[in-house]
Amino acid sequence: MRPWPEAGRGGAAAAMAMAEKFDSLEEHLEKFVENIRQLGIIVSDFQPSSQTGLNQKLNFMVTGLQDIDKCRQQLHDISVPLEVFEYIDQGRNPQLYTKECLERALAKNEQVKGKIDTMKFEAISFVLPSAWSQRAMEAQAFPQP
């Protein structure tokens, strides 16, 4: 039995399909950002003769937003924790969020394991004396040589 449904050959194909969707989104975002940059250049040095170019860039911007929206619809089941956006806002690498989550999970796991070990020891400490005294009484019942 597999621990998660994506394991095996089907999981690799699903991962590749998801990677392609992310690559497509990244490509559309890069094109959109480049279009916005070019639009900013046109607007900052606007001349009446550049109206056609401005209109064309605005239309490209609308098309780019539509393409991004199509990509978004393909990735509707992806959820990003808000803390990742906070990392980005702080200028930190979002991959640090994953690393720190794993470190916190490991620390919590060690803490819980310590509690379990303590409870096992206490259970043994509670049971052992009564079992020991029971055995001692049984031993006294036998005649001594």
XYZ file of C-alpha atoms in Angstrom:
145
model
C 0.000 0.000 0.000
C 1.358 3.399 -0.945
C 1.482 6.111 1.712
C 0.150 8.718 -0.704
C -1.864 8.473 -3.902
C 0.764 10.109 -6.130
C 3.347 7.407 -5.456
C 4.516 5.318 -8.366
C 4.479 5.956 -12.090
C 1.239 7.939 -12.078
C 2.704 10.341 -9.537
C 5.667 11.141 -11.761
C 3.360 11.933 -14.672
C 1.168 14.110 -12.465
C 4.228 15.931 -11.152
C 5.450 16.566 -14.699
C 2.037 17.877 -15.746
C 1.960 20.188 -12.723
C 5.503 21.396 -13.481
C 4.444 22.196 -17.053
C 1.507 24.227 -15.741
C 3.816 26.185 -13.446
C 6.296 26.716 -16.293
C 3.483 28.011 -18.482
C 2.350 30.404 -15.759
C 5.923 31.588 -15.228
C 6.347 32.211 -18.955
C 3.098 34.219 -19.143
C 4.063 36.248 -16.073
C 7.483 37.048 -17.539
C 5.878 38.188 -20.800
C 3.365 40.276 -18.857
C 6.067 41.960 -16.777
C 8.109 42.702 -19.906
C 5.015 44.176 -21.570
C 4.379 46.374 -18.515
C 8.015 47.534 -18.606
C 7.703 48.481 -22.276
C 4.368 50.162 -21.579
C 6.034 52.245 -18.871
C 8.694 53.385 -21.332
C 6.060 54.421 -23.872
C 4.000 56.280 -21.257
C 6.996 58.054 -19.706
C 7.967 59.505 -23.083
C 4.513 59.758 -24.605
C 4.161 61.483 -27.954
C 0.932 61.627 -29.936
C 2.680 59.590 -32.628
C 3.176 56.714 -30.148
C -0.575 56.332 -29.535
C -0.765 53.276 -31.808
C 2.091 51.574 -29.949
C 0.461 52.451 -26.622
C -2.860 50.963 -27.738
C -1.084 47.839 -28.947
C 0.738 47.432 -25.606
C -2.525 47.951 -23.698
C -4.159 45.233 -25.817
C -1.168 42.950 -25.130
C -1.616 43.678 -21.448
C -5.282 42.635 -21.576
C -4.380 39.483 -23.508
C -1.601 38.757 -21.023
C -4.008 39.055 -18.105
C -6.410 36.683 -19.860
C -3.581 34.173 -20.392
C -2.579 34.432 -16.729
C -6.203 33.891 -15.717
C -6.338 30.717 -17.849
C -3.197 29.461 -16.093
C -4.726 30.350 -12.736
C -7.766 28.231 -13.519
C -5.490 25.245 -14.197
C -3.810 25.720 -10.816
C -6.957 26.323 -8.756
C -6.199 23.550 -6.265
C -2.859 25.020 -5.146
C -2.878 26.803 -1.800
C 0.014 28.893 -0.570
C 0.285 29.648 3.161
C 0.023 33.356 3.939
C 3.335 33.139 5.795
C 5.077 32.559 2.456
C 3.834 35.940 1.247
C 5.061 37.504 4.486
C 8.515 36.035 3.790
C 8.443 37.535 0.308
C 7.287 40.919 1.664
C 10.213 40.855 4.092
C 12.606 40.184 1.211
C 13.321 36.651 2.402
C 13.589 33.547 0.256
C 10.241 31.689 0.342
C 12.116 28.371 0.377
C 13.279 29.309 3.879
C 9.647 28.962 4.957
C 9.656 25.291 3.978
C 12.995 24.730 5.686
C 11.830 26.402 8.896
C 8.534 24.458 8.866
C 10.465 21.216 8.604
C 12.783 22.281 11.433
C 9.788 23.156 13.635
C 8.132 19.826 12.816
C 11.334 17.967 13.674
C 11.658 19.830 16.987
C 8.003 19.123 17.830
C 8.486 15.476 16.879
C 11.469 15.210 19.227
C 9.488 16.908 21.997
C 6.556 14.503 21.587
C 8.926 11.529 21.430
C 10.476 12.701 24.710
C 7.032 12.907 26.307
C 6.154 9.418 25.087
C 9.433 8.027 26.436
C 8.786 9.726 29.794
C 5.265 8.293 29.962
C 6.575 4.804 29.140
C 9.193 5.110 31.879
C 6.577 6.314 34.380
C 4.259 3.445 33.420
C 7.062 0.939 33.932
C 8.021 2.611 37.209
C 4.416 2.320 38.369
C 3.939 -1.320 37.330
C 7.386 -2.639 38.237
C 7.223 -2.245 42.057
C 3.847 -3.972 42.332
C 4.987 -6.770 40.028
C 8.234 -7.076 42.000
C 6.439 -7.310 45.331
C 4.026 -9.884 43.857
C 6.982 -12.007 42.747
C 8.624 -11.617 46.153
C 5.492 -12.906 47.907
C 5.292 -15.837 45.493
C 8.932 -16.654 46.178
C 8.322 -16.622 49.948
C 5.499 -19.135 49.532
C 7.971 -21.754 48.309
C 9.851 -23.676 50.987
C 13.465 -22.698 51.364
C 16.143 -25.432 51.190
